Amino acid sequence: MNVIAEVDGEDQENVKISWKVPTDDISCSSGVTMLTIFYASINMETLHEGKFTITDPSNTSLTLTDLKPEGNYSIQMTLATSGGESSSSDEIYYYIPRLPEYQAAPTVIHVSSDSLTVNWPPWDGVIGTPPVVEFRLFTKESESEDWPSTFITVNASDDQEMYSVMMTPFEPDTEYDFRVTAVREGPNGDGTPGPVLIRTKTYCRDPGITPTNAETSIAGDQQELINVTWT
């Protein structure tokens, strides 16, 4: 019996188990009445094990949930027919990654009336399973409560000491919040967002007026003052 484990669900801590039940060459029927999936951790101090029973033999997959992050699991299956239960399938092994937690708040290094340049350091590697393959930079107006689903993606690099993005266009004289998420390889690999940089304000709009006819003159009883005039 062929058994395959692959990532499934909203995060990488759910694992989809799929299988193919052998059939009789003549009747094309498997004769299977029940299947059982067994799983057990093999690298944790406290054993985490369990089983699922499938009573509908037409099912060919099941998603295992509530597995422990950073656990390495052994998975096997048995099937039952009217003649009894089969021996176990060959073991397969699956490691449950821990999604990365980003620990640093971004910083702003340049401000204008319609743009902000945002910096952030690499993932520190303390919490989560590498590798991290990209970062997602989220922004919103500070007055808004909800973070948008859109973001800027920046590829991660092992030799990068700092990441930087100039974001534009923004509204003048407006406050913005920023946060970064680290993403590990594979589907649904985005981890917990990092701390928020709050209330970074853009400058007021440039009035678009250039002074002309600027002139200077000396003033004061002791000529200690300089007058500047312009139109």
C-alpha positions as a Python dict, from the first residue, in 0.01 Angstrom:
ca = {
    (1, 'M'): (0, 0, 0),
    (2, 'N'): (147, 334, -108),
    (3, 'V'): (131, 609, 158),
    (4, 'I'): (235, 971, 92),
    (5, 'A'): (265, 1264, 336),
    (6, 'E'): (241, 1624, 217),
    (7, 'V'): (169, 1970, 360),
    (8, 'D'): (-197, 2065, 381),
    (9, 'G'): (-422, 2314, 557),
    (10, 'E'): (-376, 2676, 660),
    (11, 'D'): (-27, 2625, 799),
    (12, 'Q'): (259, 2379, 779),
    (13, 'E'): (158, 2207, 1101),
    (14, 'N'): (-122, 2017, 921),
    (15, 'V'): (-19, 1713, 716),
    (16, 'K'): (-225, 1545, 447),
    (17, 'I'): (-187, 1168, 430),
    (18, 'S'): (-291, 1008, 102),
    (19, 'W'): (-290, 645, -3),
    (20, 'K'): (-381, 400, -277),
    (21, 'V'): (-558, 79, -177),
    (22, 'P'): (-470, -229, -384),
    (23, 'T'): (-760, -384, -577),
    (24, 'D'): (-837, -727, -715),
    (25, 'D'): (-738, -749, -1082),
    (26, 'I'): (-1057, -933, -1174),
    (27, 'S'): (-1329, -759, -972),
    (28, 'C'): (-1151, -418, -942),
    (29, 'S'): (-1269, -421, -580),
    (30, 'S'): (-1040, -380, -282),
    (31, 'G'): (-1265, -557, -35),
    (32, 'V'): (-1147, -307, 228),
    (33, 'T'): (-1397, -221, 502),
    (34, 'M'): (-1182, -1, 725),
    (35, 'L'): (-844, 174, 729),
    (36, 'T'): (-645, 292, 1032),
    (37, 'I'): (-368, 551, 1039),
    (38, 'F'): (-118, 540, 1325),
    (39, 'Y'): (124, 821, 1407),
    (40, 'A'): (387, 865, 1679),
    (41, 'S'): (661, 1118, 1751),
    (42, 'I'): (1012, 978, 1757),
    (43, 'N'): (1218, 1276, 1879),
    (44, 'M'): (1019, 1429, 2167),
    (45, 'E'): (1069, 1376, 2540),
    (46, 'T'): (696, 1316, 2585),
    (47, 'L'): (557, 1069, 2332),
    (48, 'H'): (284, 1212, 2115),
    (49, 'E'): (88, 942, 1937),
    (50, 'G'): (-259, 866, 1810),
    (51, 'K'): (-465, 699, 1542),
    (52, 'F'): (-751, 772, 1304),
    (53, 'T'): (-1001, 519, 1176),
    (54, 'I'): (-1154, 558, 829),
    (55, 'T'): (-1475, 362, 784),
    (56, 'D'): (-1545, 477, 428),
    (57, 'P'): (-1303, 278, 209),
    (58, 'S'): (-1360, 515, -85),
    (59, 'N'): (-1166, 787, 99),
    (60, 'T'): (-809, 822, -23),
    (61, 'S'): (-674, 1096, 205),
    (62, 'L'): (-693, 1240, 556),
    (63, 'T'): (-544, 1554, 711),
    (64, 'L'): (-368, 1509, 1044),
    (65, 'T'): (-403, 1815, 1266),
    (66, 'D'): (-280, 1911, 1613),
    (67, 'L'): (66, 1770, 1552),
    (68, 'K'): (349, 1921, 1754),
    (69, 'P'): (586, 2173, 1592),
    (70, 'E'): (944, 2046, 1558),
    (71, 'G'): (818, 1690, 1601),
    (72, 'N'): (944, 1412, 1375),
    (73, 'Y'): (660, 1164, 1321),
    (74, 'S'): (642, 805, 1209),
    (75, 'I'): (323, 727, 1014),
    (76, 'Q'): (182, 385, 920),
    (77, 'M'): (-147, 240, 794),
    (78, 'T'): (-335, -86, 819),
    (79, 'L'): (-646, -197, 633),
    (80, 'A'): (-918, -441, 730),
    (81, 'T'): (-1125, -674, 512),
    (82, 'S'): (-1374, -948, 591),
    (83, 'G'): (-1075, -1173, 638),
    (84, 'G'): (-914, -959, 910),
    (85, 'E'): (-659, -678, 947),
    (86, 'S'): (-348, -645, 734),
    (87, 'S'): (3, -593, 855),
    (88, 'S'): (125, -233, 876),
    (89, 'S'): (242, -45, 570),
    (90, 'D'): (600, 70, 547),
    (91, 'E'): (675, 361, 780),
    (92, 'I'): (696, 711, 641),
    (93, 'Y'): (848, 999, 835),
    (94, 'Y'): (741, 1361, 843),
    (95, 'Y'): (896, 1654, 1027),
    (96, 'I'): (658, 1927, 1148),
    (97, 'P'): (831, 2266, 1108),
    (98, 'R'): (779, 2557, 1344),
    (99, 'L'): (685, 2868, 1154),
    (100, 'P'): (931, 3156, 1204),
    (101, 'E'): (858, 3434, 1452),
    (102, 'Y'): (1006, 3766, 1348),
    (103, 'Q'): (1135, 3958, 1649),
    (104, 'A'): (1237, 4306, 1526),
    (105, 'A'): (1037, 4619, 1452),
    (106, 'P'): (1125, 4793, 1124),
    (107, 'T'): (1274, 5143, 1119),
    (108, 'V'): (1227, 5440, 885),
    (109, 'I'): (1545, 5604, 753),
    (110, 'H'): (1405, 5854, 503),
    (111, 'V'): (1085, 6060, 503),
    (112, 'S'): (929, 6284, 240),
    (113, 'S'): (579, 6415, 179),
    (114, 'D'): (481, 6111, -30),
    (115, 'S'): (731, 5835, 51),
    (116, 'L'): (895, 5648, 339),
    (117, 'T'): (1204, 5427, 324),
    (118, 'V'): (1173, 5130, 560),
    (119, 'N'): (1460, 4914, 694),
    (120, 'W'): (1456, 4585, 883),
    (121, 'P'): (1722, 4329, 986),
    (122, 'P'): (1728, 3958, 891),
    (123, 'W'): (1533, 3699, 1089),
    (124, 'D'): (1731, 3612, 1404),
    (125, 'G'): (1666, 3237, 1373),
    (126, 'V'): (1572, 3198, 1741),
    (127, 'I'): (1212, 3074, 1702),
    (128, 'G'): (1120, 2873, 1393),
    (129, 'T'): (1251, 2618, 1147),
    (130, 'P'): (1477, 2750, 869),
    (131, 'P'): (1514, 2834, 594),
    (132, 'V'): (1342, 3171, 565),
    (133, 'V'): (1306, 3249, 195),
    (134, 'E'): (1132, 3587, 196),
    (135, 'F'): (999, 3875, 403),
    (136, 'R'): (663, 4047, 374),
    (137, 'L'): (636, 4414, 463),
    (138, 'F'): (287, 4528, 563),
    (139, 'T'): (173, 4887, 604),
    (140, 'K'): (-146, 5068, 701),
    (141, 'E'): (-257, 5412, 806),
    (142, 'S'): (-224, 5441, 1182),
    (143, 'E'): (-588, 5543, 1219),
    (144, 'S'): (-700, 5214, 1061),
    (145, 'E'): (-750, 4912, 1288),
    (146, 'D'): (-718, 4645, 1018),
    (147, 'W'): (-401, 4534, 840),
    (148, 'P'): (-450, 4486, 465),
    (149, 'S'): (-398, 4151, 295),
    (150, 'T'): (-156, 4308, 45),
    (151, 'F'): (215, 4340, 115),
    (152, 'I'): (557, 4396, -42),
    (153, 'T'): (769, 4081, -84),
    (154, 'V'): (1148, 4084, -53),
    (155, 'N'): (1358, 3772, -110),
    (156, 'A'): (1578, 3666, 180),
    (157, 'S'): (1955, 3628, 139),
    (158, 'D'): (2205, 3462, 372),
    (159, 'D'): (2458, 3745, 339),
    (160, 'Q'): (2212, 4034, 372),
    (161, 'E'): (2271, 4248, 681),
    (162, 'M'): (1977, 4483, 628),
    (163, 'Y'): (1675, 4504, 400),
    (164, 'S'): (1535, 4830, 268),
    (165, 'V'): (1228, 4934, 66),
    (166, 'M'): (1118, 5282, -42),
    (167, 'M'): (739, 5290, -28),
    (168, 'T'): (538, 5538, -232),
    (169, 'P'): (295, 5702, -290),
    (170, 'F'): (177, 5805, 56),
    (171, 'E'): (-46, 6090, 163),
    (172, 'P'): (130, 6400, 303),
    (173, 'D'): (106, 6474, 674),
    (174, 'T'): (-26, 6123, 746),
    (175, 'E'): (83, 5862, 1004),
    (176, 'Y'): (160, 5503, 900),
    (177, 'D'): (235, 5174, 1078),
    (178, 'F'): (469, 4898, 955),
    (179, 'R'): (542, 4536, 1044),
    (180, 'V'): (740, 4247, 891),
    (181, 'T'): (665, 3875, 857),
    (182, 'A'): (931, 3609, 788),
    (183, 'V'): (828, 3329, 551),
    (184, 'R'): (988, 2984, 541),
    (185, 'E'): (1004, 2763, 233),
    (186, 'G'): (698, 2569, 116),
    (187, 'P'): (328, 2658, 100),
    (188, 'N'): (168, 2855, 383),
    (189, 'G'): (506, 2928, 539),
    (190, 'D'): (437, 3277, 676),
    (191, 'G'): (504, 3301, 1047),
    (192, 'T'): (399, 3535, 1325),
    (193, 'P'): (433, 3907, 1236),
    (194, 'G'): (698, 4103, 1422),
    (195, 'P'): (655, 4414, 1642),
    (196, 'V'): (485, 4714, 1487),
    (197, 'L'): (655, 5043, 1407),
    (198, 'I'): (376, 5289, 1482),
    (199, 'R'): (289, 5641, 1375),
    (200, 'T'): (562, 5731, 1131),
    (201, 'K'): (447, 6058, 975),
    (202, 'T'): (508, 6187, 625),
    (203, 'Y'): (604, 6551, 575),
    (204, 'C'): (356, 6817, 472),
    (205, 'R'): (320, 6869, 101),
    (206, 'D'): (580, 7092, -71),
    (207, 'P'): (399, 7421, -137),
    (208, 'G'): (560, 7436, -480),
    (209, 'I'): (668, 7803, -437),
    (210, 'T'): (1032, 7904, -483),
    (211, 'P'): (1143, 8234, -322),
    (212, 'T'): (1282, 8492, -566),
    (213, 'N'): (1468, 8821, -546),
    (214, 'A'): (1640, 8732, -221),
    (215, 'E'): (1852, 9019, -79),
    (216, 'T'): (2057, 9064, 238),
    (217, 'S'): (2157, 9380, 428),
    (218, 'I'): (2343, 9460, 749),
    (219, 'A'): (2143, 9610, 1035),
    (220, 'G'): (2174, 9691, 1402),
    (221, 'D'): (2361, 9957, 1596),
    (222, 'Q'): (2675, 9751, 1585),
    (223, 'Q'): (2595, 9590, 1249),
    (224, 'E'): (2540, 9261, 1428),
    (225, 'L'): (2221, 9169, 1239),
    (226, 'I'): (2156, 9045, 887),
    (227, 'N'): (1822, 9115, 720),
    (228, 'V'): (1704, 8877, 448),
    (229, 'T'): (1417, 8977, 220),
    (230, 'W'): (1255, 8797, -71),
    (231, 'T'): (945, 8798, -289),
}
